[in-house]
XYZ file of C-alpha atoms in Angstrom:
733
model
C 27.105 -6.057 9.073
C 27.656 -2.525 7.840
C 25.112 -0.193 6.259
C 27.648 1.732 4.222
C 27.340 -0.237 0.984
C 23.566 0.127 1.084
C 23.785 3.839 1.793
C 26.338 4.256 -0.971
C 23.985 2.549 -3.385
C 21.080 4.807 -2.334
C 23.272 7.873 -2.681
C 23.730 7.210 -6.394
C 20.030 7.955 -6.838
C 20.489 11.450 -5.461
C 23.083 12.905 -7.795
C 23.430 13.317 -11.557
C 25.449 10.684 -13.418
C 29.000 11.742 -14.120
C 29.319 13.212 -17.638
C 30.942 10.858 -20.169
C 34.624 11.361 -20.816
C 33.867 12.466 -24.363
C 31.090 14.955 -23.755
C 29.345 16.704 -26.627
C 28.186 20.164 -25.676
C 24.788 20.737 -27.257
C 24.568 24.499 -27.175
C 21.162 24.723 -28.847
C 19.597 22.531 -26.162
C 21.567 24.214 -23.395
C 20.120 27.464 -24.698
C 16.564 26.136 -24.418
C 17.204 25.068 -20.837
C 18.919 28.350 -19.958
C 15.945 30.262 -21.365
C 13.602 28.176 -19.221
C 15.575 29.175 -16.134
C 15.668 32.837 -17.142
C 11.892 32.907 -17.623
C 11.328 31.000 -14.347
C 8.940 28.433 -15.806
C 7.487 26.026 -13.265
C 8.456 22.835 -15.069
C 10.817 21.661 -17.791
C 9.604 18.472 -19.469
C 12.221 16.408 -21.320
C 10.158 13.680 -22.987
C 11.750 11.351 -25.528
C 12.256 7.624 -26.232
C 14.949 5.495 -24.612
C 18.469 6.220 -25.729
C 17.802 9.820 -26.751
C 20.421 11.244 -24.398
C 18.059 12.859 -21.875
C 20.071 12.104 -18.730
C 23.404 13.044 -20.318
C 21.974 16.319 -21.600
C 20.658 17.312 -18.193
C 23.770 16.199 -16.315
C 26.093 18.119 -18.650
C 23.866 21.220 -18.613
C 23.681 21.214 -14.824
C 27.480 20.993 -14.629
C 27.588 24.469 -16.144
C 24.937 26.022 -13.913
C 25.485 27.659 -10.539
C 22.089 26.935 -8.995
C 21.623 24.375 -6.255
C 20.484 21.069 -7.753
C 18.371 18.287 -6.271
C 18.528 15.161 -8.454
C 16.453 12.006 -8.117
C 17.089 8.956 -10.289
C 13.855 6.985 -9.989
C 13.461 3.222 -10.089
C 10.404 1.014 -10.482
C 10.189 0.508 -6.718
C 9.843 4.267 -6.224
C 6.156 4.143 -7.154
C 5.408 3.662 -3.457
C 4.409 7.222 -2.395
C 6.316 7.022 0.886
C 9.446 5.835 -0.910
C 9.174 8.396 -3.721
C 8.696 11.382 -1.430
C 11.363 10.132 0.996
C 13.923 10.083 -1.792
C 12.780 13.424 -3.212
C 12.967 15.008 0.227
C 16.437 13.511 0.732
C 17.506 14.878 -2.633
C 16.269 18.370 -1.801
C 17.870 18.007 1.598
C 21.275 17.737 -0.028
C 20.796 21.248 -1.375
C 18.922 22.551 1.682
C 19.597 20.238 4.674
C 16.762 21.564 6.834
C 14.194 20.165 4.389
C 15.068 16.525 4.929
C 15.181 16.802 8.710
C 11.769 18.444 8.884
C 9.997 16.592 6.122
C 11.080 12.972 6.523
C 8.802 12.375 9.549
C 5.927 13.944 7.603
C 6.430 11.425 4.811
C 6.664 8.510 7.213
C 3.749 9.562 9.378
C 1.430 10.147 6.419
C 2.663 7.112 4.407
C 3.402 9.505 1.560
C -0.041 11.135 1.476
C 0.269 13.612 -1.391
C -1.858 16.310 0.269
C 0.122 16.213 3.502
C 3.593 15.877 2.013
C 3.268 18.455 -0.743
C 1.834 21.074 1.622
C 4.733 20.564 4.019
C 7.291 20.501 1.199
C 5.980 23.719 -0.349
C 6.175 25.432 3.046
C 9.817 24.435 3.324
C 10.616 25.474 -0.242
C 9.047 28.873 0.392
C 12.007 29.599 2.668
C 14.499 28.954 -0.153
C 15.906 32.317 -1.208
C 18.147 31.194 -4.070
C 17.198 29.403 -7.287
C 16.793 25.641 -6.917
C 16.537 22.993 -9.627
C 14.687 19.782 -8.751
C 15.373 17.121 -11.385
C 13.496 13.801 -11.536
C 14.989 11.394 -14.068
C 13.169 8.384 -15.573
C 9.824 9.565 -14.226
C 8.076 7.115 -16.596
C 8.863 4.397 -14.049
C 6.348 5.942 -11.636
C 2.869 4.446 -12.033
C 1.130 5.580 -8.847
C -1.797 8.002 -9.121
C -1.064 9.511 -5.699
C 2.497 10.388 -6.742
C 1.240 11.912 -10.005
C -1.318 14.021 -8.115
C 1.331 15.154 -5.682
C 3.802 16.069 -8.404
C 1.212 18.094 -10.301
C 0.250 19.885 -7.097
C 3.917 20.529 -6.324
C 4.354 22.068 -9.775
C 1.306 24.293 -9.203
C 2.323 25.484 -5.737
C 6.106 25.688 -5.946
C 7.575 29.140 -5.292
C 8.973 30.945 -8.314
C 12.592 30.313 -7.331
C 12.135 26.543 -7.739
C 12.126 24.885 -11.164
C 11.132 21.239 -11.546
C 12.680 19.224 -14.374
C 10.986 15.963 -15.349
C 12.821 13.556 -17.663
C 10.712 10.715 -19.015
C 10.215 8.335 -21.938
C 6.584 9.372 -22.280
C 4.464 12.229 -21.014
C 3.318 12.053 -17.384
C -0.429 12.273 -16.685
C -0.236 15.970 -15.849
C -2.541 18.614 -17.298
C 0.103 19.849 -19.715
C -2.354 21.920 -21.728
C -3.043 24.146 -18.747
C 0.686 24.678 -18.185
C 1.153 25.559 -21.853
C -1.656 28.100 -21.832
C -0.152 29.719 -18.747
C 3.332 29.667 -20.317
C 4.635 27.717 -17.318
C 6.352 24.859 -19.164
C 9.327 24.343 -21.468
C 9.282 21.107 -23.471
C 12.213 19.279 -25.045
C 11.119 16.314 -27.120
C 12.602 13.551 -29.238
C 12.945 15.715 -32.328
C 14.893 18.319 -30.341
C 17.274 15.669 -28.995
C 18.269 14.289 -32.393
C 21.957 14.743 -33.114
C 22.811 16.752 -36.190
C 25.954 16.001 -38.190
C 28.174 18.326 -36.165
C 27.026 16.904 -32.837
C 27.255 13.361 -34.155
C 30.882 13.940 -35.127
C 31.661 14.884 -31.537
C 29.805 11.858 -30.200
C 31.603 9.478 -32.562
C 35.032 10.921 -31.692
C 38.079 9.543 -33.484
C 36.005 6.750 -34.968
C 33.995 9.296 -36.906
C 37.035 10.999 -38.381
C 37.292 8.246 -40.959
C 33.928 9.299 -42.329
C 33.629 11.993 -44.959
C 30.806 14.550 -44.493
C 28.473 12.681 -46.844
C 28.797 9.433 -44.893
C 28.436 11.282 -41.590
C 25.193 12.803 -42.831
C 24.077 9.396 -44.055
C 24.778 7.853 -40.647
C 22.724 10.589 -38.969
C 19.896 9.886 -41.380
C 20.004 6.146 -40.766
C 19.969 6.599 -36.973
C 17.572 9.555 -37.178
C 19.984 11.302 -34.842
C 19.295 8.718 -32.118
C 22.057 8.952 -29.517
C 22.074 5.271 -28.601
C 22.229 4.257 -32.255
C 25.201 6.554 -32.847
C 27.006 5.193 -29.764
C 26.486 1.641 -30.999
C 27.771 2.658 -34.433
C 30.863 4.221 -32.844
C 31.711 0.942 -31.114
C 31.829 -0.796 -34.476
C 33.455 1.990 -36.504
C 36.614 1.608 -34.427
C 37.218 -1.887 -35.763
C 35.758 -2.128 -39.285
C 37.997 -1.896 -42.337
C 35.389 -0.148 -44.487
C 33.496 2.604 -42.640
C 31.586 3.412 -45.832
C 30.249 -0.146 -46.166
C 29.324 -0.204 -42.500
C 27.369 3.056 -42.762
C 25.453 1.825 -45.795
C 24.513 -1.433 -44.000
C 23.839 -0.029 -40.542
C 20.294 0.418 -39.287
C 20.478 2.266 -35.994
C 16.824 2.341 -35.045
C 15.539 0.636 -31.916
C 13.616 -1.977 -33.891
C 16.760 -3.627 -35.215
C 19.257 -2.839 -32.504
C 18.793 -6.227 -30.805
C 19.990 -8.057 -33.873
C 22.810 -5.577 -34.267
C 23.917 -5.975 -30.676
C 24.002 -9.749 -30.999
C 25.505 -10.052 -34.461
C 27.820 -7.067 -34.697
C 28.825 -6.047 -31.183
C 28.703 -8.940 -28.727
C 29.825 -11.485 -31.288
C 33.182 -9.787 -31.816
C 34.173 -8.634 -28.338
C 36.552 -10.671 -26.207
C 34.648 -13.747 -24.909
C 35.613 -13.072 -21.298
C 34.513 -9.433 -21.590
C 31.249 -10.491 -23.232
C 30.629 -13.009 -20.456
C 31.059 -10.354 -17.796
C 28.732 -7.960 -19.590
C 26.006 -10.569 -19.760
C 26.492 -11.866 -16.218
C 26.450 -8.433 -14.602
C 23.394 -7.287 -16.550
C 21.254 -8.735 -13.729
C 22.402 -5.837 -11.499
C 20.687 -2.459 -11.419
C 23.884 -0.767 -10.275
C 27.430 -2.074 -10.235
C 30.490 -1.715 -8.070
C 33.693 -3.766 -8.098
C 32.971 -6.140 -5.196
C 29.500 -7.119 -6.406
C 30.835 -7.694 -9.920
C 33.429 -10.056 -8.465
C 30.788 -11.811 -6.364
C 28.452 -12.372 -9.310
C 31.065 -13.396 -11.881
C 33.301 -15.411 -9.552
C 36.268 -13.461 -10.894
C 38.497 -10.717 -9.492
C 39.367 -7.241 -10.726
C 35.784 -6.083 -11.096
C 36.551 -2.481 -10.141
C 39.289 -2.178 -12.783
C 37.062 -3.869 -15.380
C 34.271 -1.368 -14.733
C 36.621 1.587 -15.034
C 38.194 0.291 -18.252
C 34.825 -0.558 -19.794
C 33.373 2.859 -18.985
C 36.384 4.477 -20.666
C 35.587 2.835 -24.020
C 31.842 2.239 -23.840
C 29.517 5.192 -23.243
C 26.695 2.772 -22.467
C 28.281 2.078 -19.073
C 27.584 5.214 -17.063
C 29.525 6.437 -14.046
C 27.271 7.297 -11.112
C 29.835 9.066 -8.937
C 32.959 11.132 -9.315
C 35.164 8.484 -7.714
C 34.279 5.816 -10.269
C 32.991 3.385 -7.634
C 29.418 2.923 -8.857
C 28.131 2.448 -12.398
C 25.008 1.425 -14.262
C 24.368 0.254 -17.778
C 22.394 2.507 -20.047
C 18.860 1.218 -19.548
C 18.477 0.199 -23.163
C 21.848 -1.540 -23.163
C 21.002 -3.307 -19.894
C 17.719 -4.605 -21.273
C 19.437 -5.901 -24.376
C 22.190 -7.584 -22.371
C 19.607 -9.281 -20.162
C 17.741 -10.569 -23.170
C 20.955 -11.976 -24.606
C 21.946 -13.514 -21.263
C 18.596 -15.293 -20.995
C 19.134 -16.764 -24.455
C 22.839 -17.570 -24.037
C 22.970 -19.268 -20.633
C 19.478 -19.489 -19.104
C 20.622 -22.236 -16.745
C 23.152 -19.862 -15.136
C 20.673 -17.093 -14.346
C 19.385 -18.487 -11.033
C 22.938 -18.987 -9.769
C 23.939 -15.446 -10.793
C 20.990 -14.002 -8.895
C 21.780 -16.217 -5.902
C 25.349 -14.877 -5.811
C 24.072 -11.303 -6.010
C 21.560 -12.004 -3.246
C 24.261 -13.442 -0.982
C 26.474 -10.396 -1.514
C 23.724 -7.882 -0.793
C 22.580 -9.855 2.237
C 26.134 -9.830 3.606
C 26.164 -6.037 3.249
C 22.876 -5.712 5.121
C 20.979 -4.569 2.024
C 17.995 -6.855 2.497
C 15.909 -5.045 -0.122
C 18.252 -5.906 -2.984
C 18.846 -9.357 -1.509
C 15.107 -10.080 -1.640
C 14.848 -8.889 -5.244
C 17.560 -11.320 -6.317
C 16.230 -14.181 -4.165
C 12.914 -13.803 -5.947
C 14.639 -13.638 -9.321
C 16.449 -16.929 -8.702
C 13.264 -18.620 -7.543
C 14.284 -18.939 -3.892
C 10.975 -17.584 -2.640
C 11.335 -19.076 0.823
C 14.652 -17.328 1.414
C 13.115 -14.062 0.215
C 10.263 -14.571 2.658
C 12.702 -15.174 5.504
C 14.562 -11.938 4.707
C 11.349 -9.946 5.054
C 11.648 -10.529 8.795
C 14.445 -7.932 8.726
C 13.230 -5.615 5.964
C 9.487 -5.650 6.700
C 9.518 -3.835 10.067
C 11.797 -1.150 8.639
C 9.480 -0.572 5.685
C 6.549 -0.248 8.081
C 8.433 2.279 10.200
C 9.248 4.274 7.055
C 5.630 4.246 5.889
C 6.433 2.194 2.771
C 3.349 0.016 3.039
C 2.898 -0.306 -0.727
C 6.478 -1.482 -1.182
C 6.042 -4.072 1.563
C 2.731 -5.288 0.179
C 4.262 -5.556 -3.290
C 7.070 -7.769 -1.994
C 4.622 -9.925 -0.040
C 2.408 -10.312 -3.112
C 5.414 -11.520 -5.110
C 5.878 -14.343 -2.635
C 2.577 -15.875 -3.716
C 1.259 -18.730 -1.603
C 4.556 -18.983 0.292
C 3.568 -15.883 2.279
C 0.754 -17.909 3.835
C 3.230 -20.428 5.202
C 5.726 -18.029 6.816
C 4.871 -16.625 10.232
C 6.510 -13.243 9.758
C 4.958 -12.710 6.333
C 1.465 -13.359 7.666
C 2.082 -10.863 10.470
C 3.433 -8.258 8.039
C 0.431 -8.742 5.772
C -1.738 -8.135 8.832
C 0.011 -4.827 9.541
C -0.410 -3.742 5.911
C -4.148 -4.406 6.009
C -4.532 -2.752 9.404
C -2.765 0.416 8.235
C -5.018 0.492 5.170
C -8.108 0.187 7.353
C -8.978 -3.420 6.379
C -9.433 -4.838 9.872
C -11.206 -8.087 8.978
C -8.458 -8.996 6.521
C -5.842 -8.103 9.111
C -7.498 -10.476 11.590
C -7.549 -13.255 9.025
C -3.809 -12.819 8.545
C -3.354 -13.074 12.298
C -5.304 -16.330 12.232
C -3.008 -17.551 9.455
C 0.019 -16.553 11.507
C -1.203 -18.652 14.426
C -1.754 -21.647 12.160
C 1.744 -21.583 10.638
C 3.745 -20.384 13.641
C 6.472 -22.853 14.633
C 6.729 -24.209 18.139
C 8.240 -21.626 20.439
C 7.249 -18.607 18.342
C 6.746 -15.505 20.490
C 3.088 -14.647 19.859
C 3.466 -11.475 21.907
C 4.992 -9.969 18.753
C 1.472 -9.932 17.297
C -0.228 -8.543 20.402
C 0.372 -4.928 19.436
C -1.416 -5.470 16.132
C -4.294 -7.294 17.840
C -4.788 -4.453 20.306
C -4.599 -1.819 17.592
C -7.242 -3.617 15.540
C -9.526 -3.860 18.586
C -9.112 -0.174 19.427
C -9.590 0.875 15.814
C -12.923 -0.920 15.831
C -13.961 0.576 19.143
C -13.639 -2.689 21.053
C -11.978 -1.575 24.290
C -12.811 -4.802 26.118
C -10.732 -6.978 23.792
C -7.798 -4.569 23.843
C -7.951 -4.286 27.615
C -7.911 -8.059 28.045
C -4.730 -8.250 25.931
C -3.160 -5.308 27.785
C -3.699 -7.004 31.132
C -2.016 -10.174 29.853
C 0.982 -8.169 28.614
C 1.332 -6.401 31.959
C 0.940 -9.589 33.970
C 3.630 -11.306 31.916
C 5.955 -8.261 32.161
C 6.419 -8.321 28.377
C 6.900 -4.593 27.752
C 10.640 -4.372 28.339
C 11.462 -7.331 26.114
C 9.517 -6.126 23.059
C 9.543 -3.081 20.751
C 7.969 0.141 21.995
C 4.825 -0.193 19.855
C 3.612 -2.850 22.324
C 3.902 -0.375 25.197
C 2.036 2.286 23.222
C -0.827 -0.097 22.400
C -0.982 -1.324 25.993
C -1.078 2.230 27.335
C -3.755 3.124 24.800
C -5.947 0.230 25.940
C -5.702 1.388 29.564
C -6.368 4.992 28.533
C -9.533 4.179 26.572
C -10.699 1.967 29.449
C -10.409 4.871 31.898
C -7.716 3.147 33.956
C -5.679 6.294 34.549
C -3.074 4.981 36.991
C -2.177 1.984 34.826
C -2.184 4.092 31.652
C 0.106 6.803 33.039
C 2.822 4.352 34.054
C 2.832 2.431 30.781
C 2.621 5.541 28.595
C 5.511 7.278 30.347
C 7.590 4.168 29.723
C 6.391 4.040 26.089
C 7.338 7.696 25.615
C 10.900 7.153 26.858
C 11.309 3.896 24.955
C 10.027 5.365 21.662
C 12.384 8.325 21.963
C 15.291 5.942 22.550
C 14.285 3.786 19.563
C 13.787 6.918 17.434
C 10.258 5.753 16.590
C 8.644 9.138 15.984
C 5.020 8.127 15.504
C 5.064 5.904 18.596
C 6.632 8.750 20.578
C 3.870 11.162 19.562
C 1.083 8.637 20.189
C 2.347 7.973 23.713
C 2.073 11.698 24.434
C -1.365 11.941 22.817
C -2.756 9.155 24.982
C -1.365 10.845 28.082
C -3.416 13.913 27.171
C -6.538 11.728 26.770
C -5.947 10.272 30.234
C -5.645 13.710 31.841
C -8.788 15.009 30.147
C -10.772 11.965 31.257
C -9.476 12.412 34.813
C -11.029 15.890 34.913
C -7.731 17.765 35.094
C -8.027 20.642 32.620
C -4.592 21.976 33.568
C -2.942 18.571 33.199
C -4.754 17.883 29.936
C -3.724 21.266 28.506
C -0.087 20.676 29.423
C -0.053 17.112 28.060
C -1.850 18.071 24.847
C 0.483 21.029 24.259
C 3.500 18.784 24.778
C 2.099 16.260 22.296
C 1.417 18.946 19.679
C 4.799 20.621 20.123
C 6.622 17.296 19.924
C 4.674 16.373 16.799
C 5.627 19.702 15.233
C 9.287 19.240 16.143
C 9.263 15.763 14.609
C 7.435 16.943 11.487
C 4.254 15.067 12.428
C 1.811 17.938 12.933
C -0.206 16.588 9.985
C -0.174 12.982 11.254
C -3.793 11.825 11.878
C -2.779 10.222 15.170
C -2.109 13.633 16.719
C -5.716 14.789 16.171
C -6.866 14.114 19.782
C -4.073 16.336 21.105
C -5.223 19.275 18.986
C -8.802 18.609 20.098
C -7.849 18.494 23.788
C -5.717 21.631 23.492
C -8.756 23.351 22.004
C -11.059 22.093 24.792
C -8.779 23.163 27.646
C -7.267 26.355 26.209
C -8.139 29.919 27.181
C -7.808 31.541 23.747
C -11.087 31.221 21.763
C -9.442 31.962 18.419
C -6.794 29.281 18.845
C -9.387 26.880 20.198
C -11.443 27.207 17.006
C -8.334 26.728 14.848
C -7.223 23.676 16.824
C -10.704 22.143 16.762
C -11.093 22.493 13.004
C -7.604 21.066 12.427
C -8.327 18.155 14.783
C -11.531 17.209 12.959
C -9.801 17.444 9.581
C -6.990 15.149 10.748
C -9.271 12.656 12.480
C -11.426 12.204 9.397
C -8.358 10.999 7.499
C -7.891 8.173 9.989
C -9.963 4.969 9.881
C -9.696 4.547 13.674
C -13.194 4.814 15.170
C -12.235 5.457 18.804
C -9.982 8.402 17.987
C -12.540 9.825 15.552
C -15.328 9.487 18.131
C -13.234 11.184 20.802
C -12.135 14.030 18.533
C -15.652 14.728 17.256
C -16.960 14.774 20.810
C -14.126 16.917 22.196
C -14.441 19.450 19.403
C -18.233 19.543 19.793
C -17.708 20.150 23.509
C -15.353 23.021 22.639
C -17.840 24.551 20.219
C -20.614 24.333 22.807
C -18.473 26.399 25.126
C -17.806 28.912 22.361
C -21.457 29.125 21.382
C -20.720 27.681 17.947
C -23.741 26.252 16.134
C -21.592 23.535 14.520
C -21.514 21.501 17.731
C -24.766 19.702 16.968
C -23.572 18.383 13.632
C -20.359 17.030 15.173
C -22.321 15.286 17.914
C -24.585 13.664 15.335
C -21.526 12.382 13.486
C -20.050 11.142 16.764
C -23.265 9.274 17.543
C -23.031 7.523 14.147
C -19.459 6.454 14.924
C -20.490 5.279 18.390
C -23.062 2.945 16.839
C -20.218 1.065 15.127
C -18.209 0.586 18.325
C -18.827 -2.594 20.369
C -17.245 -1.018 23.464
C -16.205 2.643 23.090
C -14.862 2.970 26.634
C -14.458 6.523 27.893
C -15.231 7.962 24.458
C -18.825 6.757 24.738
C -19.213 8.179 28.239
C -17.772 11.505 27.101
C -20.250 11.677 24.227
C -23.225 10.982 26.517
C -22.205 13.773 28.884
C -21.540 16.242 26.108
C -24.977 15.507 24.669
C -26.428 16.099 28.137
C -24.745 19.504 28.304
C -26.131 20.376 24.883
C -29.564 19.673 26.322
C -28.899 22.014 29.227
C -27.923 19.396 31.819
C -24.436 19.921 33.227
C -22.333 16.934 34.058
C -18.884 16.278 35.399
C -16.355 15.390 32.721
C -14.642 12.809 34.873
C -15.498 9.157 35.578
C -18.973 8.374 36.796
C -19.750 7.590 40.406
C -21.673 4.423 41.159
C -25.114 4.655 42.712
C -25.414 3.776 46.400
C -27.489 0.703 45.580
C -25.142 -2.289 45.156
C -25.406 -4.845 42.387
C -26.573 -8.297 43.387
C -24.358 -11.312 42.930
C -26.335 -12.445 39.869
C -26.191 -8.942 38.386
C -22.408 -8.923 38.849
C -22.227 -12.251 37.028
C -24.215 -10.872 34.096
C -22.186 -7.635 34.173
C -18.969 -9.554 33.493
C -20.448 -10.822 30.211
C -21.458 -7.384 28.928
C -18.015 -6.394 27.495
C -17.963 -9.584 25.395
C -19.398 -9.711 21.894
C -22.314 -11.863 23.048
C -25.988 -11.170 22.569
C -28.344 -11.324 25.534
C -29.640 -14.630 24.169
C -26.102 -16.043 24.066
C -25.449 -14.860 27.638
C -28.666 -16.546 28.745
C -27.567 -19.815 27.167
C -24.151 -19.531 28.775
C -25.718 -19.061 32.239
C -28.543 -21.566 31.674
C -31.273 -19.017 32.334
C -34.058 -17.521 30.237
C -33.651 -14.512 27.963
C -36.209 -12.596 30.065
C -34.097 -13.203 33.164
C -31.055 -11.669 31.475
C -33.100 -8.681 30.316
C -34.309 -8.141 33.863
C -30.763 -8.280 35.245
C -29.550 -5.833 32.570
C -32.272 -3.323 33.412
C -31.254 -3.546 37.061
C -27.598 -3.052 36.162
C -28.342 0.016 34.016
C -30.520 1.567 36.728
C -28.019 1.048 39.509
C -25.097 2.343 37.414
C -27.112 5.334 36.251
C -26.751 4.601 32.545
C -29.086 3.952 29.652
C -27.451 1.196 27.640
C -25.004 -1.682 27.616
C -21.981 0.253 26.302
C -22.334 2.906 28.981
C -22.811 0.234 31.647
C -19.508 -1.413 30.739
C -17.541 1.804 31.133
C -19.379 2.805 34.306
C -18.513 -0.598 35.766
C -14.851 -0.072 34.875
C -14.918 3.323 36.548
C -16.272 1.628 39.671
C -13.600 -1.095 39.409
C -16.279 -3.734 38.914
C -14.658 -4.941 35.665
């Protein structure tokens, strides 16, 4: 399967629609837009109802400008922050290619976080020396608060050489009053977009020549200068015998246009042409082959070209005439008519569209049409291909939205349950993620490879600070030699489990493999995480030089991949601060590390970063170390088994109290554990109370307490969590 049709479809979102063949130059509006550019306002807001001619105005005006233009045609699915910013970055990248290469990983790594993305985008735009126009069309389709916040912040922070143009059916939730007071906005509204008689004559073309000036003025009055109403009138004027009677009867407002479309336009066109219009209205964008697939006819490309030549409501999306879309209002009306005319055909039409898109490898569009035709199971099956890609691109909201549309079917499909689990994990809902894993196990068919879920299980355990559970899974993966036959995220999670457990030799081997594999698979976040965990291993091993080198490599790689603001890189900044020789850079790195770590819901990483940065501040004589240690202690309390992070905290607290301690693994006391103490020790990593351990071993609770006190004393620790890690360091677990 080829990706070219899908990429061609996406490309139509990133360029203005081709101007209609009969273009009306609207000099008064062009003048308003030119004045906005001359005065360097931050934003131009074109806000008017559907069919007012917003997109055509902007496309025709831009054709006469010399500035670089970034254009984004939004769709309803673009409300996902990661998807919205990915497309906007790609659009800007067409004008300034470096932007897309640098910023795309930032979008993916942050899942479209508005604070992270906008800061990075503004930094890139600051390097733009020439004027740049960033146009976002149909912004009313965006209903995500994070995107709105990001856009408003982008408008506030954009350099003066960048002008943002927002075209929408209704005002966005920006603080427009503030922009007006500061004279930073130019507004073009519905009243401005109304066609006067002279402009209407140009829009009507030859069909309007049969009208005398009085009737032309009357038609403008009846349509209130509404572009879509005038275009609909023009379609009829070409065929009526009495233009005067038509003008007197016509009502071109949007309240009556449905009846007009049905009774005056569709009723008189060629039946075959009408059929194609209605059948293809299910498509968001059209090209010849998909038209043929949906209609079961041939000649779709020629039909599109001929229709666009006579009907301005079919809009060309490229200069070659390969891709088109219906005017949104016209599309909605056609769909309504199709539902009323042949409702029984609609599922089959969507099924044909789904089959075509699936054959082209465009699983996103295929799923949309499978859902539309009621084939929910097939849509669920396709998510096996699309879901992992959406996760890699940070489009968690898009994926969750598709899963939600599946309804109860999602609970019966193995891959959907697993994808739901990843969504909840990435949003910090670990209990819900575990429940989805339980569902996956229940519905998995015989022979399903459950190792595919192991990475998620380990990540959930580590996020909660449960090293024991993650380590148990990591050992199973290694014993079964599963790393080479599964995606690189399994190797990263396995290496992380070994790292947090203080098993340096095992961690180094797996993480080096994960690093190479992630680079080969072009999985940027996995690549960076593999490097970060290598730095954690070196710090825990007591090698300041090795930790500094590993942390610097992780930070530099993250910066090269555009992931310097990714929360997962926080430990690398913290370790670079702890092992560096420059106090000023150490303070900067430590503050940045804490800021990043607090945006991540992962307890182990947060605990480690708080402790490492507190350790750094102790060395610098900074009074803020105590507060960070107190916060780290609160995080530790939530962790069932914090591994080396807990040991590191205990030793840093000891240094704060004036007692120096080695930063490496603990040494076991000379006094050996008894056989019974070793038996009890093996239960300590489990989530079992002392009472439950006593019941398991058929002894009294007091006996278990006595054994635990002996274990703690001999290992030189004060509590159960520390005993578990000390036992690992001594290879007793």
